[in-house]
Each structure stands twice: as C-alpha cells, then as structure tokens.
Amino acid sequence: MVCKSWKEKLDIYLDGELPDDEMRTFDAHVRTCPSCSADALSRVQMKRAIHISGTRYMPGPEFRRRMQLQIASKPKRSMALEWMFAAVAALVVVAGVLTMGYVENRSTRKHTFSEIADLHVATLASSSPVDVVSTDRHTVKPWFQGKIPFAFNLPELQNTEFTLLGGRVTYLDQTPGAHLIYDVGKHHISVFVFQERSLPARLDKDRVSPKQLTFNMETWSEGGLRYFVIGDTSAANIDSLAKLFKAAS
Amino acid sequence: MPLFDQLYNFAQWMTGDREEAEDLVQETYAKALKGFPSFRLGTNFRAWMYRILRNTFLTSRTGLKATMTVPLNPDEDGSALPVQPDTPETLLFERSNNEILQSAIDELPIHFREVLLLCEVEEMSYQEISETLSVPIGTVMSRLSRARRTLRERLRPRVSTEAAASAMAKETNHGL
C-alpha cells in the first residue's frame, strides 16, 4: 500500500478501530514511515487538544441539588406502585453507578495509557528530549532529588543491551514524575515513574501492551510507585528492561 | 446520578445555552426513569442515556433549528487531507489555545459536533456512537472523517493569523 492509502485509514487506526491484523500491519508501517509517523503525531495531538477543550462545561451546584431532589421525590401512588418505583429507581442507580464506575475507570485507564504514549512520542520528537544527559545512573538518579517528591532506583546496565541516555521531569495529570530514556538497538524506550496514589486511574498490578496503543508497554506497581516502560521495540525488550527495573527496586 | 457531568457537558455543547442544557438534562433523567422498564440490562447503558438526551434535543425547538443546516451527503466520504508540517495541530499543541479550538468546535454543524464530541471527549467506540445516534457504523466513520476535516480547515486560518500576530508582537518587543 502506498502512503496515501495508509493515511486514509490513519484516523481509524488512531481511534483503535481497525481489526487486529490490520492494526498490526499498520503499527509496523507507522514505525518505519517518517511521513505517516509525523502525520500520526499531529493527529494524536489534535485528538488530545479536542479532548481537553471539549471537557468544558460543568453543572452548577444549584442545578445538581435540584436534580438530586427531583430524582429523590416521588408522586402520590399506591403503596405497591411506590415500592416498584423505588425498586426501579434503585436499579437504575445501581446499574448506572456500576456501569459508570466501570466505564469511567476503563475510560480513565485508557486515557492514562494514551497520555503515557503521547508523552513518549512528544518527548522523542522534541529537540531536547532529556534535561540531564548522562549514561551513568549515579549521575541521573541524584539529579531528580528535589525535583520530584519521591526517590527510585535505576538498574545497573553493564552487560545488557540497554544504554541510558538521560532523563527529565514530566507530568501526568498534573502529577510530577520521572521520565528516563533508554536506547536498545535503534529504538528508544521511555521509562516513566510516578507516585501510584496520585494517579487518577486504578491500574492492574501488571499489564502488558494494552489494546489500542501503537507501542509495546508494560506497567507495574512497586513500593508505592507506578512504573511504565514503553517503546516501539519488541515486547521482549520492553520486558527485559522492566525486569531490570524490578530487580533494582 | 449516573453520567450527570458528562451528559451536562454534552447537552451544553448541543444547545449552546446553560438554561436549555439544564432543561435537557432534567428531561433526559425524567425520561430515563420513566422508560427504564424498556432498558435491557446488559446492553449499553451509556449509549442509551445519550440517545435519550440526543433525541430529546432533536425534537426541541433549538434542536430542530440546529438540524436545518447544511444537509449531509452520506455518500460523500472524501479523501483524507494530508497533515502539513506547521499545521493547526502542531500550533495548537504548542500554544494550547483552548479558546480557538472551542470556538471552532462550536461552529461545526451539529451532526459533526456531536460525533466528534462522542468520539474524542466521551471516548466512545464507533459501535457505541452508532447506538447513540441510531446510524450505521459506516455513517459514524464518514461523519467523523468529515468533522475532523472541517475542523482542520476552519482552524488553519485562525491559528495562522494568531501565530503571525504573536510573531509580530515578539519582533516589536525585541525592537523596544
């Protein structure tokens, strides 16, 4: 397929709506095509901007109170009908809360993963992706002191295929964290570290390559910190680096 | 109250008026409570609630007026425009100018605005949007594509003008 054909499906790909096999083919193409990759980045930025701008209106406290009263009040009916109405209303609320809780958390989780992917892409596209440039973990780790509200360990990389390039402070939903960049072969991998309690979504303890991401990713929680390892390299490389971090924690 | 904030946000984007949005949400919940026996548990509750809100809006005076706009041509999909470097997306991202984007979304025809908001703000799948709007998935994809294209076209001159004005202001400041 020439790039024109790819680009016609780019929005569907970024919406995560392509069938699995097409998604994989598309993944492989975007990673190797600078034009489609740049186009994808622009569109992701637009999606993100629309999401932020579109969450614009909030109901006022007075209206919220009125609605709560309206739902709580009930017209005069026979006792049997009153019980039925109460049961139906309760069922609506329970079904709604469960669904909303599931949908909201799933939506928030998906949003968190998308944000991580955006941070990875945007930093790599930047002219200065790291603020502390060093391959030495003994230089990078102390650089974060005083800049983020926690400390974490970096793994020893001798005799591994990974190279540390450096790090920077980053933010996820206004929560400060650490962003480290590693090289493996010709691929860059980002490692993000945040305080678990500050994150908006309930994330699984271990989750590998959530659907609808264009990268491989692994995330886990250890000692009150949430780690994300993400990159366009193989899942095996992501897992290897994740294991090094887990061993160092 | 399930989905209250999200429904309110969507309602105000549709009506463009706070009072009308409140009325719309109020009526939506009243209809949902009344019509709950018709809701099949296990089906998509969110799509059902949004469908009630949307249908209520479309039969209101504002909704009827809003839908009498540029007629949709469902067969016209159009090809995707390539995104140029230094595009509205890049400039918007760099400048995070909410107002420009919100104004551009506001001016979209109602059918484009609603599908864009359901996809990008509510993060619904195409299937959910299809159930909410009661249209085939193909129509959802077509409208999304055209909504995005229209938004880009409307943003381009505004963001370029702002960028040029900002550059001139910077030059003037440096000269002082």
Short mmCIF file of C-alpha atoms in Angstrom, two decimals:
data_model
loop_
_atom_site.label_atom_id
_atom_site.label_comp_id
_atom_site.label_asym_id
_atom_site.label_seq_id
_atom_site.Cartn_x
_atom_site.Cartn_y
_atom_site.Cartn_z
CA MET A 1 0.00 0.00 0.00
CA VAL A 2 1.34 3.44 -0.82
CA CYS A 3 1.25 6.10 1.88
CA LYS A 4 -1.92 7.72 0.51
CA SER A 5 -3.84 4.52 1.26
CA TRP A 6 -2.33 4.31 4.74
CA LYS A 7 -3.30 7.89 5.50
CA GLU A 8 -6.92 7.32 4.54
CA LYS A 9 -7.11 4.83 7.39
CA LEU A 10 -4.94 6.74 9.82
CA ASP A 11 -7.81 8.19 11.86
CA ILE A 12 -9.45 4.77 12.18
CA TYR A 13 -6.10 3.35 13.30
CA LEU A 14 -5.64 6.08 15.90
CA ASP A 15 -9.22 5.53 17.13
CA GLY A 16 -8.22 1.91 17.73
CA GLU A 17 -10.97 0.65 15.45
CA LEU A 18 -9.01 -1.32 12.87
CA PRO A 19 -9.30 -5.13 13.03
CA ASP A 20 -6.39 -6.74 14.94
CA ASP A 21 -4.46 -7.99 11.94
CA GLU A 22 -4.74 -4.63 10.12
CA MET A 23 -3.72 -2.88 13.33
CA ARG A 24 -0.50 -4.90 13.49
CA THR A 25 0.29 -4.20 9.84
CA PHE A 26 -0.39 -0.53 10.41
CA ASP A 27 1.81 -0.48 13.53
CA ALA A 28 4.71 -1.88 11.54
CA HIS A 29 4.22 0.67 8.75
CA VAL A 30 3.93 3.74 11.02
CA ARG A 31 7.14 2.81 12.82
CA THR A 32 9.11 2.76 9.59
CA CYS A 33 7.49 5.61 7.66
CA PRO A 34 8.55 9.12 8.78
CA SER A 35 5.71 10.77 6.87
CA CYS A 36 2.94 8.63 8.36
CA SER A 37 4.63 8.80 11.77
CA ALA A 38 4.66 12.61 11.70
CA ASP A 39 1.08 12.67 10.47
CA ALA A 40 0.04 10.29 13.26
CA LEU A 41 1.71 12.50 15.86
CA SER A 42 -0.15 15.59 14.58
CA ARG A 43 -3.48 13.80 14.70
CA VAL A 44 -2.86 12.45 18.18
CA GLN A 45 -2.07 15.98 19.31
CA MET A 46 -5.35 17.19 17.82
CA LYS A 47 -7.32 14.39 19.48
CA ARG A 48 -5.78 15.29 22.79
CA ALA A 49 -6.50 19.00 22.31
CA ILE A 50 -10.14 18.29 21.42
CA HIS A 51 -10.50 16.03 24.46
CA ILE A 52 -9.20 18.77 26.76
CA SER A 53 -11.14 21.60 25.12
CA GLY A 54 -14.31 19.54 24.84
CA THR A 55 -14.48 18.86 28.57
CA ARG A 56 -15.65 22.38 29.03
CA TYR A 57 -18.98 22.63 30.86
CA MET A 58 -19.81 21.65 34.43
CA PRO A 59 -23.26 21.69 36.02
CA GLY A 60 -23.66 24.32 38.74
CA PRO A 61 -24.15 23.20 42.38
CA GLU A 62 -27.71 24.58 42.45
CA PHE A 63 -28.74 22.58 39.39
CA ARG A 64 -27.10 19.46 40.81
CA ARG A 65 -29.07 19.88 44.02
CA ARG A 66 -32.32 20.37 42.10
CA MET A 67 -31.72 17.22 40.10
CA GLN A 68 -30.96 15.17 43.20
CA LEU A 69 -34.21 16.40 44.76
CA GLN A 70 -36.14 15.64 41.59
CA ILE A 71 -34.87 12.08 41.44
CA ALA A 72 -35.45 11.55 45.15
CA SER A 73 -39.01 12.90 45.10
CA LYS A 74 -41.89 10.69 44.01
CA PRO A 75 -45.54 11.41 43.06
CA LYS A 76 -48.52 10.08 45.10
CA ARG A 77 -49.16 6.47 44.15
CA SER A 78 -50.47 3.32 45.69
CA MET A 79 -48.12 1.56 48.10
CA ALA A 80 -47.40 -1.24 45.61
CA LEU A 81 -46.51 1.23 42.85
CA GLU A 82 -44.37 3.25 45.26
CA TRP A 83 -42.29 0.20 46.12
CA MET A 84 -42.00 -0.68 42.42
CA PHE A 85 -40.88 2.85 41.57
CA ALA A 86 -38.31 2.81 44.37
CA ALA A 87 -37.01 -0.57 43.22
CA VAL A 88 -36.73 0.58 39.61
CA ALA A 89 -35.03 3.83 40.64
CA ALA A 90 -32.59 1.91 42.83
CA LEU A 91 -31.89 -0.48 39.97
CA VAL A 92 -31.21 2.44 37.61
CA VAL A 93 -28.84 3.99 40.14
CA VAL A 94 -27.03 0.73 40.88
CA ALA A 95 -26.76 -0.23 37.21
CA GLY A 96 -25.68 3.28 36.37
CA VAL A 97 -23.11 3.52 39.15
CA LEU A 98 -21.64 0.11 38.31
CA THR A 99 -21.58 0.88 34.60
CA MET A 100 -20.33 4.42 35.18
CA GLY A 101 -17.70 3.14 37.57
CA TYR A 102 -16.57 0.53 35.06
CA VAL A 103 -16.81 2.83 32.05
CA GLU A 104 -15.22 5.77 33.89
CA ASN A 105 -12.35 3.69 35.21
CA ARG A 106 -11.90 1.98 31.87
CA SER A 107 -12.05 5.35 30.17
CA THR A 108 -9.63 6.87 32.72
CA ARG A 109 -7.32 3.88 32.38
CA LYS A 110 -7.40 4.19 28.58
CA HIS A 111 -6.79 7.92 28.95
CA THR A 112 -3.76 7.27 31.22
CA PHE A 113 -2.25 4.83 28.74
CA SER A 114 -2.86 7.26 25.88
CA GLU A 115 -1.25 10.08 27.87
CA ILE A 116 1.83 7.92 28.51
CA ALA A 117 2.09 7.15 24.79
CA ASP A 118 1.70 10.86 23.99
CA LEU A 119 4.45 11.80 26.47
CA HIS A 120 6.76 9.21 24.92
CA VAL A 121 6.14 10.40 21.35
CA ALA A 122 6.20 14.14 22.14
CA THR A 123 9.48 13.90 24.06
CA LEU A 124 11.22 11.93 21.34
CA ALA A 125 10.03 14.44 18.75
CA SER A 126 11.47 17.28 20.84
CA SER A 127 14.84 18.85 20.01
CA SER A 128 15.96 18.32 23.64
CA PRO A 129 14.34 15.13 24.88
CA VAL A 130 16.32 14.98 28.15
CA ASP A 131 17.30 17.63 30.68
CA VAL A 132 20.06 15.56 32.29
CA VAL A 133 22.26 13.96 29.65
CA SER A 134 24.20 11.03 31.07
CA THR A 135 24.66 7.31 30.62
CA ASP A 136 25.57 6.98 34.30
CA ARG A 137 22.74 6.15 36.69
CA HIS A 138 24.80 7.60 39.55
CA THR A 139 24.50 10.98 37.82
CA VAL A 140 20.88 10.72 36.69
CA LYS A 141 19.36 9.49 39.97
CA PRO A 142 20.62 12.35 42.19
CA TRP A 143 19.62 14.88 39.51
CA PHE A 144 15.94 14.11 40.30
CA GLN A 145 16.34 14.87 44.03
CA GLY A 146 14.32 17.90 44.96
CA LYS A 147 12.59 17.94 41.57
CA ILE A 148 10.13 15.10 42.23
CA PRO A 149 8.53 14.06 45.56
CA PHE A 150 9.99 10.54 45.65
CA ALA A 151 13.15 8.58 45.02
CA PHE A 152 13.62 5.48 42.91
CA ASN A 153 16.46 3.20 41.83
CA LEU A 154 17.89 2.86 38.36
CA PRO A 155 19.19 -0.53 37.29
CA GLU A 156 22.80 -1.42 36.52
CA LEU A 157 23.08 -1.82 32.74
CA GLN A 158 26.57 -3.32 32.38
CA ASN A 159 26.50 -6.43 30.19
CA THR A 160 22.99 -5.60 28.95
CA GLU A 161 21.88 -4.34 25.55
CA PHE A 162 20.43 -1.13 27.01
CA THR A 163 22.02 2.33 27.22
CA LEU A 164 20.72 5.13 29.42
CA LEU A 165 20.52 8.44 27.55
CA GLY A 166 19.27 10.64 30.36
CA GLY A 167 16.10 11.91 31.96
CA ARG A 168 13.72 14.76 32.61
CA VAL A 169 10.85 15.68 34.92
CA THR A 170 7.47 15.03 33.37
CA TYR A 171 3.82 15.41 34.35
CA LEU A 172 0.83 13.08 34.09
CA ASP A 173 -2.49 14.69 35.01
CA GLN A 174 -0.52 17.38 36.87
CA THR A 175 1.39 14.73 38.86
CA PRO A 176 5.21 15.16 38.66
CA GLY A 177 7.25 12.12 37.80
CA ALA A 178 10.48 10.91 36.25
CA HIS A 179 10.97 10.22 32.56
CA LEU A 180 14.08 8.24 31.58
CA ILE A 181 15.10 7.42 28.03
CA TYR A 182 17.00 4.29 27.07
CA ASP A 183 18.38 3.01 23.80
CA VAL A 184 18.29 -0.56 22.59
CA GLY A 185 19.48 -1.13 19.05
CA LYS A 186 17.98 1.72 17.05
CA HIS A 187 14.95 2.05 19.32
CA HIS A 188 14.20 4.42 22.15
CA ILE A 189 12.37 3.25 25.25
CA SER A 190 10.80 5.56 27.79
CA VAL A 191 10.51 4.64 31.44
CA PHE A 192 8.07 6.72 33.48
CA VAL A 193 7.86 6.65 37.27
CA PHE A 194 5.01 8.26 39.26
CA GLN A 195 3.58 8.00 42.72
CA GLU A 196 0.74 5.49 42.49
CA ARG A 197 -1.61 7.34 44.83
CA SER A 198 -1.51 10.49 42.67
CA LEU A 199 -2.68 8.77 39.51
CA PRO A 200 -6.36 9.05 38.53
CA ALA A 201 -6.92 5.51 37.25
CA ARG A 202 -6.92 2.20 39.07
CA LEU A 203 -4.38 0.22 37.09
CA ASP A 204 -3.79 -3.50 37.17
CA LYS A 205 -0.71 -4.67 39.00
CA ASP A 206 0.82 -5.95 35.79
CA ARG A 207 -0.48 -5.13 32.37
CA VAL A 208 1.25 -5.72 29.10
CA SER A 209 0.58 -3.93 25.84
CA PRO A 210 -2.96 -2.67 26.37
CA LYS A 211 -5.03 -2.72 23.20
CA GLN A 212 -5.25 0.36 21.02
CA LEU A 213 -1.72 1.54 21.84
CA THR A 214 0.69 1.68 18.97
CA PHE A 215 3.64 0.70 21.18
CA ASN A 216 4.55 -2.14 23.47
CA MET A 217 4.17 -1.25 27.09
CA GLU A 218 4.49 -2.82 30.50
CA THR A 219 3.34 -1.31 33.77
CA TRP A 220 3.56 -2.39 37.37
CA SER A 221 3.42 -1.05 40.86
CA GLU A 222 6.19 -1.41 43.46
CA GLY A 223 6.72 0.35 46.77
CA GLY A 224 4.01 2.96 46.12
CA LEU A 225 5.43 3.85 42.71
CA ARG A 226 3.87 3.13 39.34
CA TYR A 227 6.28 2.30 36.53
CA PHE A 228 5.57 2.43 32.80
CA VAL A 229 8.03 1.08 30.22
CA ILE A 230 7.02 1.96 26.67
CA GLY A 231 8.63 1.90 23.25
CA ASP A 232 8.34 0.76 19.66
CA THR A 233 10.82 -2.05 20.22
CA SER A 234 9.82 -5.67 20.76
CA ALA A 235 7.75 -6.79 23.73
CA ALA A 236 10.74 -8.94 24.76
CA ASN A 237 13.00 -5.87 25.04
CA ILE A 238 10.34 -3.99 26.99
CA ASP A 239 10.02 -6.95 29.34
CA SER A 240 13.81 -7.22 29.77
CA LEU A 241 14.15 -3.58 30.78
CA ALA A 242 11.12 -3.88 33.06
CA LYS A 243 12.76 -6.86 34.79
CA LEU A 244 15.95 -4.85 35.32
CA PHE A 245 13.94 -2.08 36.99
CA LYS A 246 12.01 -4.56 39.14
CA ALA A 247 15.27 -6.14 40.30
CA ALA A 248 16.68 -2.72 41.20
CA SER A 249 13.61 -1.66 43.26
CA MET B 1 -26.75 10.33 39.29
CA PRO B 2 -25.07 8.28 36.61
CA LEU B 3 -23.27 10.18 33.83
CA PHE B 4 -24.59 13.52 35.14
CA ASP B 5 -21.49 15.65 34.48
CA GLN B 6 -20.83 14.07 31.10
CA LEU B 7 -24.43 14.43 29.94
CA TYR B 8 -24.48 18.04 31.07
CA ASN B 9 -21.27 18.85 29.19
CA PHE B 10 -22.67 17.23 26.05
CA ALA B 11 -26.03 18.96 26.49
CA GLN B 12 -24.47 22.40 26.67
CA TRP B 13 -22.33 21.76 23.61
CA MET B 14 -25.53 20.83 21.76
CA THR B 15 -27.76 23.66 22.98
CA GLY B 16 -25.18 26.42 23.40
CA ASP B 17 -27.16 27.69 26.37
CA ARG B 18 -26.87 26.87 30.07
CA GLU B 19 -30.58 27.02 30.86
CA GLU B 20 -31.52 24.92 27.87
CA ALA B 21 -28.83 22.41 28.78
CA GLU B 22 -30.25 22.12 32.30
CA ASP B 23 -33.76 21.60 30.93
CA LEU B 24 -32.45 19.00 28.51
CA VAL B 25 -30.63 17.04 31.21
CA GLN B 26 -33.64 17.26 33.51
CA GLU B 27 -35.92 15.90 30.82
CA THR B 28 -33.42 13.17 29.97
CA TYR B 29 -33.35 11.82 33.51
CA ALA B 30 -37.14 12.03 33.76
CA LYS B 31 -37.49 10.01 30.56
CA ALA B 32 -34.81 7.54 31.63
CA LEU B 33 -36.57 6.87 34.92
CA LYS B 34 -39.92 6.56 33.22
CA GLY B 35 -38.61 4.42 30.38
CA PHE B 36 -36.30 2.23 32.44
CA PRO B 37 -38.52 -0.85 32.03
CA SER B 38 -37.65 -0.71 28.32
CA PHE B 39 -33.90 -0.73 29.02
CA ARG B 40 -32.41 -4.20 28.65
CA LEU B 41 -29.82 -4.85 31.35
CA GLY B 42 -26.55 -5.96 29.79
CA THR B 43 -26.88 -3.58 26.85
CA ASN B 44 -25.03 -0.31 26.70
CA PHE B 45 -26.44 1.95 29.41
CA ARG B 46 -24.30 4.94 28.45
CA ALA B 47 -25.36 4.80 24.79
CA TRP B 48 -29.00 4.51 25.94
CA MET B 49 -28.78 7.62 28.15
CA TYR B 50 -27.04 9.65 25.44
CA ARG B 51 -29.60 8.52 22.89
CA ILE B 52 -32.42 9.77 25.12
CA LEU B 53 -30.67 13.11 25.56
CA ARG B 54 -29.94 13.47 21.88
CA ASN B 55 -33.44 12.51 20.76
CA THR B 56 -34.91 14.92 23.29
CA PHE B 57 -32.67 17.67 21.96
CA LEU B 58 -33.53 16.96 18.33
CA THR B 59 -37.24 17.36 18.99
CA SER B 60 -36.76 20.62 20.89
CA ARG B 61 -37.10 24.00 19.19
CA THR B 62 -33.33 24.60 19.35
CA GLY B 63 -32.61 21.13 18.08
CA LEU B 64 -34.99 21.43 15.14
CA LYS B 65 -33.44 24.75 14.22
CA ALA B 66 -29.90 23.39 14.55
CA THR B 67 -30.55 20.43 12.27
CA MET B 68 -31.86 22.64 9.49
CA THR B 69 -28.27 23.36 8.42
CA VAL B 70 -26.01 22.24 5.60
CA PRO B 71 -27.53 18.92 4.50
CA LEU B 72 -25.31 15.90 4.97
CA ASN B 73 -24.38 13.89 1.97
CA PRO B 74 -23.87 10.45 3.49
CA ASP B 75 -22.37 9.05 0.30
CA GLU B 76 -19.67 11.66 0.12
CA ASP B 77 -16.79 10.46 2.22
CA GLY B 78 -14.00 12.48 0.67
CA SER B 79 -10.34 11.65 0.91
CA ALA B 80 -8.31 12.47 3.99
CA LEU B 81 -6.24 15.62 3.73
CA PRO B 82 -2.55 15.10 4.43
CA VAL B 83 -1.42 16.99 7.50
CA GLN B 84 1.26 19.52 6.63
CA PRO B 85 4.09 20.41 8.96
CA ASP B 86 3.37 23.54 10.98
CA THR B 87 -0.30 22.58 10.88
CA PRO B 88 -3.11 23.76 13.14
CA GLU B 89 -2.48 20.65 15.22
CA THR B 90 1.16 21.50 15.86
CA LEU B 91 0.47 25.16 16.55
CA LEU B 92 -2.50 24.39 18.80
CA PHE B 93 -0.48 21.83 20.71
CA GLU B 94 2.39 24.24 21.17
CA ARG B 95 0.15 27.08 22.26
CA SER B 96 -2.65 25.09 23.92
CA ASN B 97 -5.15 27.68 22.83
CA ASN B 98 -8.40 26.32 24.13
CA GLU B 99 -10.46 29.27 23.02
CA ILE B 100 -9.65 28.93 19.34
CA LEU B 101 -10.45 25.23 19.37
CA GLN B 102 -13.63 25.60 21.45
CA SER B 103 -14.88 28.31 19.13
CA ALA B 104 -14.15 26.16 16.08
CA ILE B 105 -15.95 23.17 17.60
CA ASP B 106 -18.90 25.43 18.46
CA GLU B 107 -19.22 26.48 14.85
CA LEU B 108 -19.27 22.96 13.45
CA PRO B 109 -22.62 21.79 12.07
CA ILE B 110 -24.48 19.89 14.78
CA HIS B 111 -24.04 16.45 13.21
CA PHE B 112 -20.28 16.92 13.05
CA ARG B 113 -20.04 18.42 16.53
CA GLU B 114 -21.91 15.63 18.25
CA VAL B 115 -19.98 12.80 16.59
CA LEU B 116 -16.65 14.50 17.32
CA LEU B 117 -17.53 15.05 20.99
CA LEU B 118 -18.79 11.49 21.46
CA CYS B 119 -15.56 10.13 19.98
CA GLU B 120 -12.92 12.47 21.38
CA VAL B 121 -14.45 13.65 24.68
CA GLU B 122 -16.63 10.72 25.72
CA GLU B 123 -14.17 8.29 24.06
CA MET B 124 -16.99 6.12 22.78
CA SER B 125 -16.24 3.35 20.32
CA TYR B 126 -17.71 3.53 16.84
CA GLN B 127 -20.22 0.88 17.91
CA GLU B 128 -21.35 2.95 20.90
CA ILE B 129 -21.64 6.09 18.79
CA SER B 130 -23.66 4.11 16.24
CA GLU B 131 -26.07 3.02 19.00
CA THR B 132 -26.30 6.53 20.43
CA LEU B 133 -27.01 8.18 17.10
CA SER B 134 -29.02 5.24 15.70
CA VAL B 135 -26.99 5.26 12.47
CA PRO B 136 -24.80 2.57 10.87
CA ILE B 137 -21.12 2.39 11.83
CA GLY B 138 -20.19 3.42 8.27
CA THR B 139 -22.08 6.66 8.76
CA VAL B 140 -20.26 7.26 12.06
CA MET B 141 -16.91 6.83 10.30
CA SER B 142 -17.91 9.07 7.44
CA ARG B 143 -19.17 11.84 9.69
CA LEU B 144 -16.08 11.66 11.90
CA SER B 145 -13.82 11.92 8.90
CA ARG B 146 -15.69 14.95 7.59
CA ALA B 147 -15.94 16.54 11.04
CA ARG B 148 -12.17 16.30 11.50
CA ARG B 149 -11.50 17.63 8.02
CA THR B 150 -13.90 20.55 8.52
CA LEU B 151 -12.36 21.38 11.90
CA ARG B 152 -8.84 21.44 10.44
CA GLU B 153 -9.93 23.66 7.57
CA ARG B 154 -11.60 26.11 9.96
CA LEU B 155 -8.66 26.16 12.35
CA ARG B 156 -5.95 26.74 9.77
CA PRO B 157 -6.61 30.45 9.03
CA ARG B 158 -7.31 31.28 12.70
CA VAL B 159 -4.21 29.67 14.10
CA SER B 160 -2.01 31.09 11.32
CA THR B 161 -3.37 34.59 11.99
CA GLU B 162 -2.72 34.25 15.71
CA ALA B 163 0.78 32.89 15.10
CA ALA B 164 1.59 35.79 12.74
CA ALA B 165 0.25 38.34 15.24
CA SER B 166 2.26 36.74 18.01
CA ALA B 167 5.43 36.77 15.89
CA MET B 168 4.89 40.47 15.07
CA ALA B 169 4.36 41.27 18.74
CA LYS B 170 7.60 39.49 19.62
CA GLU B 171 9.50 41.43 16.94
CA THR B 172 8.07 44.70 18.22
CA ASN B 173 9.09 43.83 21.79
CA HIS B 174 12.61 42.98 20.73
CA GLY B 175 12.85 46.28 18.91
CA LEU B 176 11.88 48.28 22.00
#
